[in-house]
Coordinates of N, CA and C in Angstrom, one line a residue:
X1 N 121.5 126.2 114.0 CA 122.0 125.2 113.0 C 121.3 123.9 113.2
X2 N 121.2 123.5 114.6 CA 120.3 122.2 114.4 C 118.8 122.0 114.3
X3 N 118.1 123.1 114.2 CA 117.0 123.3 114.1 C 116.6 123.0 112.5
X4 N 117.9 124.2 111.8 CA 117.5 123.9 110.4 C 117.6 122.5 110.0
X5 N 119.2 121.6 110.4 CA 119.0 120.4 109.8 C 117.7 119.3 110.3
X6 N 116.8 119.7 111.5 CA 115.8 119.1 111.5 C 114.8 119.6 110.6
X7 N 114.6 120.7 110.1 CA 113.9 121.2 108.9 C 114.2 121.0 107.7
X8 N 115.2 120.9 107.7 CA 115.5 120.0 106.0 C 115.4 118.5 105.9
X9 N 115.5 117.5 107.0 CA 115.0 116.2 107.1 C 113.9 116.3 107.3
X10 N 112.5 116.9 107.7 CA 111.3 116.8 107.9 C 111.1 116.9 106.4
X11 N 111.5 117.9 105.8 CA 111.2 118.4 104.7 C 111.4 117.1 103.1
X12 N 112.7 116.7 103.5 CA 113.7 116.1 102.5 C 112.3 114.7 103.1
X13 N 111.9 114.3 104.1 CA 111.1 113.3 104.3 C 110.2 113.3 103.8
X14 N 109.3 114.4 103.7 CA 108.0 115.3 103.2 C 107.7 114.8 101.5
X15 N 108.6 115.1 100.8 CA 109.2 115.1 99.9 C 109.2 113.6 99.4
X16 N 110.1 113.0 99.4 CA 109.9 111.5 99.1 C 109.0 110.5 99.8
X17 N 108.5 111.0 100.8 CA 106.5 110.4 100.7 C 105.9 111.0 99.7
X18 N 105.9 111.8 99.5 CA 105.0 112.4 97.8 C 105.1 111.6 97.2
X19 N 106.4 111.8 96.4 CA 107.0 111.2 95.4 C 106.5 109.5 95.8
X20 N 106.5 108.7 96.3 CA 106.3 107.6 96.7 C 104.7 107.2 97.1
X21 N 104.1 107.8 97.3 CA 103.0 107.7 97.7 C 101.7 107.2 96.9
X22 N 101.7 107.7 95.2 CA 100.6 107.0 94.7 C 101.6 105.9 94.1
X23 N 102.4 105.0 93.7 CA 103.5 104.0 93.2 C 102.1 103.0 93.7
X24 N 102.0 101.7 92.3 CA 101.5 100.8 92.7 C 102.3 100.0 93.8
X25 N 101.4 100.0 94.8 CA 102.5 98.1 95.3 C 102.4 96.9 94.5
X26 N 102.8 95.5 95.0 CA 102.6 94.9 94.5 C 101.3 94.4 94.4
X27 N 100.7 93.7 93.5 CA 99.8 93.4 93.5 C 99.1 92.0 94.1
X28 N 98.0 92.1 94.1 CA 97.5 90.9 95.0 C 96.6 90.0 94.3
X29 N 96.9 88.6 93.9 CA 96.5 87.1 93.3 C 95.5 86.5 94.0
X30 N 94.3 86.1 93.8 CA 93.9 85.3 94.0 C 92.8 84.8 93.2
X31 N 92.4 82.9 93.4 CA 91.9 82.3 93.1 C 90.8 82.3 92.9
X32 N 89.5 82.6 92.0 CA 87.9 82.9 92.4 C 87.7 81.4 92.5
X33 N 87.6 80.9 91.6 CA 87.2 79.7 90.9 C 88.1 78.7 90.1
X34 N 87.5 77.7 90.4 CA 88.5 76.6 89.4 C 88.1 75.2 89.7
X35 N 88.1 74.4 88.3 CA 87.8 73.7 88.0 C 88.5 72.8 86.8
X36 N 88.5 71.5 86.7 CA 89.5 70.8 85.6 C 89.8 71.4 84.6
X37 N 88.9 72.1 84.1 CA 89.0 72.9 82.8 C 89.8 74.3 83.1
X38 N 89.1 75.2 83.9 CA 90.0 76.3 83.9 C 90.1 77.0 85.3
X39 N 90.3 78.1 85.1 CA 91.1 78.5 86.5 C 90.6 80.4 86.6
X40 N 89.8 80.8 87.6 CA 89.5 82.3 87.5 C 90.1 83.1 88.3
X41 N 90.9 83.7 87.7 CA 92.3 84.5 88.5 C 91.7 86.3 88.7
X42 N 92.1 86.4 89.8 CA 91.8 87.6 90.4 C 92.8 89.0 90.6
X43 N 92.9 89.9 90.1 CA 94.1 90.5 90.5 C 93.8 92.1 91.5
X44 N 94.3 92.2 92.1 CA 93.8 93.3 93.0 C 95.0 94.6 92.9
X45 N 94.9 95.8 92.8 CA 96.0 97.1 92.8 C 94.8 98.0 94.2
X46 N 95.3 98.2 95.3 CA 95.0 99.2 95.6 C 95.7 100.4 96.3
X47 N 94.9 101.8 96.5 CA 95.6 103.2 96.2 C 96.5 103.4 95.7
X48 N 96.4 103.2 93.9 CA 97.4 103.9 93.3 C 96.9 104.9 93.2
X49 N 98.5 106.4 92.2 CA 97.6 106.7 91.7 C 99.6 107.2 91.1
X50 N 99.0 107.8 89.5 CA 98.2 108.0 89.0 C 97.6 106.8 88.2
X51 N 96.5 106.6 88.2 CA 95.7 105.4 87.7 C 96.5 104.5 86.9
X52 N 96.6 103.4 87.6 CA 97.3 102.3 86.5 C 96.5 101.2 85.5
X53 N 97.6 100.6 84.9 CA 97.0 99.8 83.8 C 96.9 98.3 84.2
X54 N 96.4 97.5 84.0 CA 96.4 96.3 84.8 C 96.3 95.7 83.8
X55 N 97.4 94.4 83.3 CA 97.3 93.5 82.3 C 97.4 91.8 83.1
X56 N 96.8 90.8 82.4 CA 97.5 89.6 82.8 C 98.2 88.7 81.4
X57 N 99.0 88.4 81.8 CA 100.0 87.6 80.8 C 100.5 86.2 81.4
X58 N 100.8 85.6 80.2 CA 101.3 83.8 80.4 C 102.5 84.2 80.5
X59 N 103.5 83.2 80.6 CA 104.6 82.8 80.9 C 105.4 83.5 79.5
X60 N 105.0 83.6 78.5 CA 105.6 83.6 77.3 C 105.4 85.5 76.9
X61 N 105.0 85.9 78.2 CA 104.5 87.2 77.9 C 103.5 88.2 77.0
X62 N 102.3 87.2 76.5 CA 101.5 87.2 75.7 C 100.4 87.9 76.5
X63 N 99.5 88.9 76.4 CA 98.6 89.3 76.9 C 97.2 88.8 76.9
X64 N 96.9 88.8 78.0 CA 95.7 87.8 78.2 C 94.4 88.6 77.8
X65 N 93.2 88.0 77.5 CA 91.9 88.5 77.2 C 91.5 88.4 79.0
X66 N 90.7 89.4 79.0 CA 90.5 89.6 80.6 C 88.9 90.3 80.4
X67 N 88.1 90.1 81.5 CA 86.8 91.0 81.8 C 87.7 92.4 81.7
X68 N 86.6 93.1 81.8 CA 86.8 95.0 82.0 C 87.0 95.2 83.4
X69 N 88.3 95.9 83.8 CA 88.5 96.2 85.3 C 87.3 96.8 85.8
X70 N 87.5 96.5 87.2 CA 86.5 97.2 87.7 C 87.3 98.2 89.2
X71 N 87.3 99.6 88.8 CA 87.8 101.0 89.1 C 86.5 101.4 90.3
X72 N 87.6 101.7 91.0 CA 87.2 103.2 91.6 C 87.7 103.8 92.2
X73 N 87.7 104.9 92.9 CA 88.7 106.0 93.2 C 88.1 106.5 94.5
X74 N 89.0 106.4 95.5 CA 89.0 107.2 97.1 C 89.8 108.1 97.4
X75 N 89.8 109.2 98.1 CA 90.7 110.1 98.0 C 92.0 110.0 97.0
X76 N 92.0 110.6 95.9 CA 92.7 111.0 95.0 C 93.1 108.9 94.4
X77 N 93.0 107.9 95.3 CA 93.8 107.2 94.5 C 92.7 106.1 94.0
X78 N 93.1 105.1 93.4 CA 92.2 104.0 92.4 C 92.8 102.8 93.1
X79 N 91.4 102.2 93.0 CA 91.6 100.6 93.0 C 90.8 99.9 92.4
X80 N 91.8 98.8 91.9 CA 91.3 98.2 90.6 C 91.8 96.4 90.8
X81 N 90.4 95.9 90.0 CA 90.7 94.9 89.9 C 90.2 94.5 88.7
X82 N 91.3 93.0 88.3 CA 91.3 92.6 87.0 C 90.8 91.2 87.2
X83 N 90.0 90.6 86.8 CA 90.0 89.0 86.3 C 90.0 88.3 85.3
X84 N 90.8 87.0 85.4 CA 91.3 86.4 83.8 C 90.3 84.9 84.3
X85 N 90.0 84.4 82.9 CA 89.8 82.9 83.0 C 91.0 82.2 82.1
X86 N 91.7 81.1 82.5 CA 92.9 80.4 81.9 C 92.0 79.3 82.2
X87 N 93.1 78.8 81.3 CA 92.0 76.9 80.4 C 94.0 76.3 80.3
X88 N 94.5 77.1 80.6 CA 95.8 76.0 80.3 C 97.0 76.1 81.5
X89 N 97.7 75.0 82.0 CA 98.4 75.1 82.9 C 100.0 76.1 82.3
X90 N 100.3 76.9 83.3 CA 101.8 77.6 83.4 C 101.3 78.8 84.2
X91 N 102.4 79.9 83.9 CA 102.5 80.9 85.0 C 101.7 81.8 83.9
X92 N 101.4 82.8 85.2 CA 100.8 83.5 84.9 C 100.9 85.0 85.7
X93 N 101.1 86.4 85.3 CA 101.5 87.6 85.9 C 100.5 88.2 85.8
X94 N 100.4 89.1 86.9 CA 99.5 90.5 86.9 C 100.5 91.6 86.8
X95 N 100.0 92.2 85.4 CA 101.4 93.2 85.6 C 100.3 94.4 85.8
X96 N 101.4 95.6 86.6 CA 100.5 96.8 86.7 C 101.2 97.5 86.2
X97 N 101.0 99.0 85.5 CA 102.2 99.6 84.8 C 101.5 101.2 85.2
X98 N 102.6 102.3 85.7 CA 101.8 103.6 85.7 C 103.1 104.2 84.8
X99 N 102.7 104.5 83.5 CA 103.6 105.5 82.2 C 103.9 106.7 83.1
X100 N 103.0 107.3 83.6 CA 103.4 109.0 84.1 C 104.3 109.1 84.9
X101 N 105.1 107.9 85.7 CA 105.6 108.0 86.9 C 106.9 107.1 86.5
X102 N 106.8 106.1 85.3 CA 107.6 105.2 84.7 C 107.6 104.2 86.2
X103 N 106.5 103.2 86.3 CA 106.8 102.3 87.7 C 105.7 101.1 86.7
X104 N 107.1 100.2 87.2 CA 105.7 98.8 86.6 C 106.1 97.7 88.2
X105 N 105.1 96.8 88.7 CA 105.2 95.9 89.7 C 104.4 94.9 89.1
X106 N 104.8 93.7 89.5 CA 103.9 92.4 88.9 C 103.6 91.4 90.2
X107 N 102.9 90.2 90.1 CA 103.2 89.1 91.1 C 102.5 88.1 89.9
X108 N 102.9 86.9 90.2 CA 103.2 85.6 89.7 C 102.2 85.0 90.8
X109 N 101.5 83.6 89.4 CA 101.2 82.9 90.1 C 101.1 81.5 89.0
X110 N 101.0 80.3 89.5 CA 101.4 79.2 88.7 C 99.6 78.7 88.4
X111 N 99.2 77.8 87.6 CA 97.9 77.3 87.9 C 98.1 76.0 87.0
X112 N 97.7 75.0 87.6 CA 97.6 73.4 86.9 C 96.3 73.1 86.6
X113 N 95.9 73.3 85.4 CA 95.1 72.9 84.7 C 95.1 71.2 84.9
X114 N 94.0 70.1 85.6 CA 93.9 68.9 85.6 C 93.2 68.5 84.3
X115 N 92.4 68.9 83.6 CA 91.4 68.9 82.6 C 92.2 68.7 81.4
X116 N 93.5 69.1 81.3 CA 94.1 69.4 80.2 C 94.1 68.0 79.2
X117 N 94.3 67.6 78.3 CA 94.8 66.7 77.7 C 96.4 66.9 77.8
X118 N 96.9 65.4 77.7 CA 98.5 65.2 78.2 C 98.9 65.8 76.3
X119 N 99.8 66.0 76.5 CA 100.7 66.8 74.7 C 101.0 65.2 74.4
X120 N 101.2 65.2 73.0 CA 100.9 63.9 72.2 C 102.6 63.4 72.5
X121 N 102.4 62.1 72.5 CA 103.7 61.5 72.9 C 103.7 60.0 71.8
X122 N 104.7 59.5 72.2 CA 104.7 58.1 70.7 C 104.0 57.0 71.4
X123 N 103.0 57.2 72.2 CA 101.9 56.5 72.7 C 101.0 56.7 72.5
X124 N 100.1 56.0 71.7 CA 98.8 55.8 71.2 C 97.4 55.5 72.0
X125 N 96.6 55.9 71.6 CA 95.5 55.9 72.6 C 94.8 54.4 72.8
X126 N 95.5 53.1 72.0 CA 95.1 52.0 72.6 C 96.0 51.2 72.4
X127 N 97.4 51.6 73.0 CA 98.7 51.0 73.1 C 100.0 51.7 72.6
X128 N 100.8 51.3 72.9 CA 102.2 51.8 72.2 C 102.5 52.1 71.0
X129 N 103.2 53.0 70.5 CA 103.2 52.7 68.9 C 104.1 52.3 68.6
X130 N 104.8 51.2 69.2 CA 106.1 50.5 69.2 C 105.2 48.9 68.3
X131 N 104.0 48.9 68.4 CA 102.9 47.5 68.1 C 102.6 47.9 67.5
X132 N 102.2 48.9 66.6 CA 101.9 49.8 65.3 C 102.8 49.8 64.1
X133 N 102.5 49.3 63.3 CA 103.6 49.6 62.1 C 103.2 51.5 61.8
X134 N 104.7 52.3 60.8 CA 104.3 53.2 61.3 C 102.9 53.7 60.1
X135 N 102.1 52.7 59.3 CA 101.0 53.2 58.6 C 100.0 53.5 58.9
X136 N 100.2 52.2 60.2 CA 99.2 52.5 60.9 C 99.1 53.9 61.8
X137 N 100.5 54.2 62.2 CA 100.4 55.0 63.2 C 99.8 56.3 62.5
X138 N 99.6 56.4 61.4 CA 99.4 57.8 61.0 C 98.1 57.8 60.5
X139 N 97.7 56.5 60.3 CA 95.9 56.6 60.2 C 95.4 56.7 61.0
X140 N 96.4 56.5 62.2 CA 95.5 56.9 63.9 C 95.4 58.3 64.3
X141 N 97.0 58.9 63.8 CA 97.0 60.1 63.6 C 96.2 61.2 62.6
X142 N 95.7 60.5 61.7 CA 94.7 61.2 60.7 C 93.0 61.2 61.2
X143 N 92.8 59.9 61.8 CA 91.3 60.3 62.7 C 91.5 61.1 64.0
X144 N 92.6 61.3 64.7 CA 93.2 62.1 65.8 C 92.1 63.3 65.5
X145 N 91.5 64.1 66.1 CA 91.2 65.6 65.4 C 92.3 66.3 66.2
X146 N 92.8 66.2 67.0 CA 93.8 67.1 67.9 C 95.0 67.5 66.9

């Protein structure tokens, strides 16, 4: 009797390492490059399997334009990596998703764009617009190209 229930825990163990074993983990962020203007984000998946999909997305959940992963595969599993270039400050995810197994994992990372221009505010680029009648304000706002 106790032999078997060590055989069915070996087993029952056996068993859900399979099952668990190609599942992406999380994924791993990092920084290539960066500069006032933009920011070159790195995303890393390794030994999945079955081969996953690697997207990056903003804060708003919008999918990013990204280079072509670059894949390869070691015993049975893949590792992959993704790079984005961003030009604008917020968050930003690596999402990885494997359909055949239904498993998605992400990691987060923030990036502050210094380069950015500040979002228009009721300050004018050579004073207040409190000293602006508002005709003026809007011929300022008409040579504006922004």
């Amino acid at each position: 009797m106790y032999q078997d229930l060590i055989t069915q825990y070996k087993k029952k163990k056996i068993e859900t390492s399979e099952n668990d074993q190609g599942a992406a983990s999380k994924p791993s962020i990092t920084t290539l490059d960066e500069t006032k203007d933009f920011s070159l984000l790195q995303c890393e998946v390794s030994g999945a399997f079955p081969k996953p999909l690697l997207q990056w997305t903003d804060s708003s959940g919008k999918v990013l334009p990204a280079a072509e992963p670059q894949v390869s595969e070691r015993g049975g599993s893949f590792y992959i990596t993704l790079n984005a270039n961003v030009t604008k400050t917020d968050r930003y995810q690596c999402v990885v998703t494997q359909e055949e197994i239904n498993h998605e994992t992400r990691a987060e990372t923030f990036v502050h764009i210094t380069g950015e221009e500040p979002e228009k505010s009721s300050v004018g680029k050579k004073g207040n617009a409190s000293s602006k009648s508002p005709a003026a304000k809007s011929e300022t706002d008409k040579l504006d190209p922004a």
